[in-house]
Tab-separated table of C-alpha atoms in Angstrom:
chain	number	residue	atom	x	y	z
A	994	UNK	CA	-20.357	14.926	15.982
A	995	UNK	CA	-18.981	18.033	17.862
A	996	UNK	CA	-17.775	17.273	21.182
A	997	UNK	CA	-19.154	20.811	22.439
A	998	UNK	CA	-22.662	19.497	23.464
A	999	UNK	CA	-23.636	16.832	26.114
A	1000	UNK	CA	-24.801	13.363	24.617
A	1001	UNK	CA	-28.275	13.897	25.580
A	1002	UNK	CA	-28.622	16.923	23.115
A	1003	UNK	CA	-26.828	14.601	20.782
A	1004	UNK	CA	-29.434	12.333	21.078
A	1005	UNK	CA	-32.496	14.522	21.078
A	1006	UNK	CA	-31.112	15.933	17.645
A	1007	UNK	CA	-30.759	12.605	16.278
A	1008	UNK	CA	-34.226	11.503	17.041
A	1009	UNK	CA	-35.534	14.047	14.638
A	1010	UNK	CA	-33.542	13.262	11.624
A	1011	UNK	CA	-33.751	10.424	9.653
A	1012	UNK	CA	-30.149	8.667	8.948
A	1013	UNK	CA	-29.376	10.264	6.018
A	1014	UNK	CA	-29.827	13.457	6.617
A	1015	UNK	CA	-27.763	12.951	10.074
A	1016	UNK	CA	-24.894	11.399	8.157
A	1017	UNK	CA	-24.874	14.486	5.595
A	1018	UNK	CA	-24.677	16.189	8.820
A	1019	UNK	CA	-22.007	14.543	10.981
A	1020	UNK	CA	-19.977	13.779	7.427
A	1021	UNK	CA	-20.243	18.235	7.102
A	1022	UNK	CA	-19.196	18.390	10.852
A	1023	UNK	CA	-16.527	16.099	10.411
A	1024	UNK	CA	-14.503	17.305	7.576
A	1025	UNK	CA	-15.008	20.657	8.867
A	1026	UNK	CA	-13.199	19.832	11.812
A	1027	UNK	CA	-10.513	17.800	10.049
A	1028	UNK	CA	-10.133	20.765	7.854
A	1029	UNK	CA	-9.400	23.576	10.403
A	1030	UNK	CA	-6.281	21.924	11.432
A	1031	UNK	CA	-3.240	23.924	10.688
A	1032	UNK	CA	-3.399	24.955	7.093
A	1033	UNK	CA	-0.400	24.868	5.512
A	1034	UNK	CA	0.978	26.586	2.432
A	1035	UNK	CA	-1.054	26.360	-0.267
A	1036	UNK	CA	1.890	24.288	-2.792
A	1037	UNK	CA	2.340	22.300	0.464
A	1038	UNK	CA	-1.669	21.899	0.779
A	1039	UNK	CA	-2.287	20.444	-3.086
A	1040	UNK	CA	0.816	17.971	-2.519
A	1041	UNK	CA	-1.343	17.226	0.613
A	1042	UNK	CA	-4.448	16.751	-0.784
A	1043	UNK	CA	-2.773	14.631	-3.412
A	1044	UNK	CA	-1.373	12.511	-1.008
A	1045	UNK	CA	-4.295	11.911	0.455
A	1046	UNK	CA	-6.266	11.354	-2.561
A	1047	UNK	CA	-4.287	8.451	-3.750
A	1048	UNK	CA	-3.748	6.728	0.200
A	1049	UNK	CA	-7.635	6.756	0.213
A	1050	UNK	CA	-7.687	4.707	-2.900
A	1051	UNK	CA	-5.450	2.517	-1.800
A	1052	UNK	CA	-8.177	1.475	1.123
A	1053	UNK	CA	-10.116	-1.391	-0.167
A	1054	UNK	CA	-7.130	-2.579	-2.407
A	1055	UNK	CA	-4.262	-5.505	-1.861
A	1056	UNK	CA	-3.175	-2.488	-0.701
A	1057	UNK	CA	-4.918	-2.255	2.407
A	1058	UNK	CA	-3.731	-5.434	3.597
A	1059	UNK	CA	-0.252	-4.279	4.653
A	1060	UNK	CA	-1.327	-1.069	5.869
A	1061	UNK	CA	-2.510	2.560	5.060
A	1062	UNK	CA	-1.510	5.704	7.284
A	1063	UNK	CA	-4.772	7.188	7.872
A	1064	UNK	CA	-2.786	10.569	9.603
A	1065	UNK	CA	-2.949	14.018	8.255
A	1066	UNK	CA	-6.007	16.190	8.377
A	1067	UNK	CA	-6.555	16.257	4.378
A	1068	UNK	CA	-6.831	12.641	4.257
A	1069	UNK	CA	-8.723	12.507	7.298
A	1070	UNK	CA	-11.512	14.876	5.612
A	1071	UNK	CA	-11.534	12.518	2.428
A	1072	UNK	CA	-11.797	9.340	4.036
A	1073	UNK	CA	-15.333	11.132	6.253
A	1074	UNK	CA	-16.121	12.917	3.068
A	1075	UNK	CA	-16.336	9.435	0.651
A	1076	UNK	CA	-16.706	6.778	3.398
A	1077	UNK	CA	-18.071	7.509	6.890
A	1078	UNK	CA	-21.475	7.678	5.893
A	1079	UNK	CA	-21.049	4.719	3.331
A	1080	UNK	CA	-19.325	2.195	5.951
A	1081	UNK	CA	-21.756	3.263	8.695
A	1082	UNK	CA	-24.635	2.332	6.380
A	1083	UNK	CA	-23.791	-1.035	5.397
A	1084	UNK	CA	-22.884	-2.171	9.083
A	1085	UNK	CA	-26.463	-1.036	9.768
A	1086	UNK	CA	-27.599	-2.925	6.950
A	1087	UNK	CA	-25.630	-6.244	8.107
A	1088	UNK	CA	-26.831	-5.903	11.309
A	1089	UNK	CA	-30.756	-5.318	9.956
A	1090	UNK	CA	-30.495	-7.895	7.644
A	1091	UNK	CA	-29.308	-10.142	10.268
A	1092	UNK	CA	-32.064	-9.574	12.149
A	1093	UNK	CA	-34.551	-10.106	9.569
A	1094	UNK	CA	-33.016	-13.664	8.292
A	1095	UNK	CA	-32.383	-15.350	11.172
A	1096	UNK	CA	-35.053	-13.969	13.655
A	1097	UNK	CA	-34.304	-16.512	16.460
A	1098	UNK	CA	-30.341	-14.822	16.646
A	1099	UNK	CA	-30.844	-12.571	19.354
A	1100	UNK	CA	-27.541	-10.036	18.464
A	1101	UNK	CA	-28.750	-8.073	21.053
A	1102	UNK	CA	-30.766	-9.261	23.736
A	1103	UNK	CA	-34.183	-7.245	24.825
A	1104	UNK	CA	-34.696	-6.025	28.240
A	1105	UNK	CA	-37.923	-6.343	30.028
A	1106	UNK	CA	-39.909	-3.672	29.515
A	1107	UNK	CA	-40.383	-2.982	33.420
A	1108	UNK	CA	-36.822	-2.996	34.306
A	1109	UNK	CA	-34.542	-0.630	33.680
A	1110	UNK	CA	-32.627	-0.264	29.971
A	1111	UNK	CA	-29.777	-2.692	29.700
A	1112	UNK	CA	-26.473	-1.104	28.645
A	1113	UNK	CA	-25.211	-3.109	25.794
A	1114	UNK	CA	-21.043	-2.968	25.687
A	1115	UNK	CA	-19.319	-3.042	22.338
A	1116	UNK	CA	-15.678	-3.730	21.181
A	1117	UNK	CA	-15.184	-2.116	17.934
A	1118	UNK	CA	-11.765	-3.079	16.930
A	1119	UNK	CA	-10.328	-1.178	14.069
A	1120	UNK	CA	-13.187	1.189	15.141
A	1121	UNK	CA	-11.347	4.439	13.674
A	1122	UNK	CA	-13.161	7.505	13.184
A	1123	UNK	CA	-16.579	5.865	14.265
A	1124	UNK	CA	-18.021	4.925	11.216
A	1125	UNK	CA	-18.991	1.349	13.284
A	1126	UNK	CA	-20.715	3.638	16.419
A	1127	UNK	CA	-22.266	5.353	13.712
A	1128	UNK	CA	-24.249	2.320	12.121
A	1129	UNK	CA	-25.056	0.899	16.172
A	1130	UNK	CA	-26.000	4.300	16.651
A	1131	UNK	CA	-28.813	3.644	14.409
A	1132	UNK	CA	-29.877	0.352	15.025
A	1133	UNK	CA	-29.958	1.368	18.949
A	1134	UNK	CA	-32.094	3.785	17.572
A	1135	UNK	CA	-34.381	1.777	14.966
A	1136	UNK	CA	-34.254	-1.192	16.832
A	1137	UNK	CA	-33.679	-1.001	20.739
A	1138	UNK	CA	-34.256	2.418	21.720
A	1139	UNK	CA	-35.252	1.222	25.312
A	1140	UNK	CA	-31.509	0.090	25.867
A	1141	UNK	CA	-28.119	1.863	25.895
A	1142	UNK	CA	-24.923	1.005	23.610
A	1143	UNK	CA	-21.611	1.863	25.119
A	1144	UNK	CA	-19.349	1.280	22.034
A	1145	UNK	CA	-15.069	1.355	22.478
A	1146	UNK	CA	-13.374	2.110	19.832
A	1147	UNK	CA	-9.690	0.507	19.422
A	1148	UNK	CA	-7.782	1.584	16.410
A	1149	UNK	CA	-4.227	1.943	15.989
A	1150	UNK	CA	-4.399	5.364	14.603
A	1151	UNK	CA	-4.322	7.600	17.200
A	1152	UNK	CA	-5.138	10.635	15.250
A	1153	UNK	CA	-8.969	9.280	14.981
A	1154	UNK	CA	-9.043	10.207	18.716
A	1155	UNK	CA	-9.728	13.958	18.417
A	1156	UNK	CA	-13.082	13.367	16.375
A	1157	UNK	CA	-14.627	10.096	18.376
A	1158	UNK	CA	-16.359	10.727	22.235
């Protein structure tokens, strides 16, 4: 989401969407950010957007075991575009799932309801553009909304940095 507005706001707008229609949202924001990075020539631009067609295919491929670049604004706008929302989703739907077989696991522990919300710290390693906050995001939501996640991201692509807060 745009870094222009406070978390709280963030928040507020969230509560009145339901996921999908907040990942439409965030995956719009997102490319359009990615997207008004320098533009480049327009030859330049469809080698570009080549480029960063076929490194996106490569993700999820033998391929992806000995590495991907994930720079460059074109192929940071596909990779939001075709999998922010999807890889979001299914971490949310591990984690529910989770919850629902094996009731007694407590991923997350509950607070007392008289005491004040527990702030929950996360490590997402390999965290990248936040598709992992994402999915907390809405199991905090669904699930625990009377605690706090503070979710790290560690990635080696230092590029993702511009879009995650």
């Amino acid at each position: 989401l745009s870094n222009s507005k406070p978390t709280d706001e963030i928040l507020d707008e969230i509560l009145i969407m339901n996921r999908k229609e907040w990942y439409e949202t965030a995956t719009r924001q997102l490319v359009n950010q990615a997207t008004s990075q320098k533009k480049s020539a327009k030859k330049a631009q469809k080698e570009e957007k080549q480029e960063a067609q076929f490194r996106s295919s490569e993700l999820s491929t033998s391929s992806d075991k000995t590495g991907v670049s994930f720079k460059g604004s074109l192929f940071q706008a596909n990779y939001y575009s075709t999998k922010f929302q999807r890889r979001g989703q299914l971490l949310y739907a591990v984690l529910s799932d989770l919850r629902k077989k094996c009731p007694s696991f407590n991923l997350f522990p509950q607070n007392d309801k008289n005491s004040s919300p527990t702030t929950i710290k996360i490590a997402s390693i390999g965290g990248g553009p936040g598709t992992d906050a994402a999915g907390l995001l809405w199991i905090q939501k669904d699930f625990h909304p009377n605690q706090r996640f503070q979710v790290v991201l560690y990635d080696y692509e230092t590029s993702w940095k511009r879009y995650a807060k």
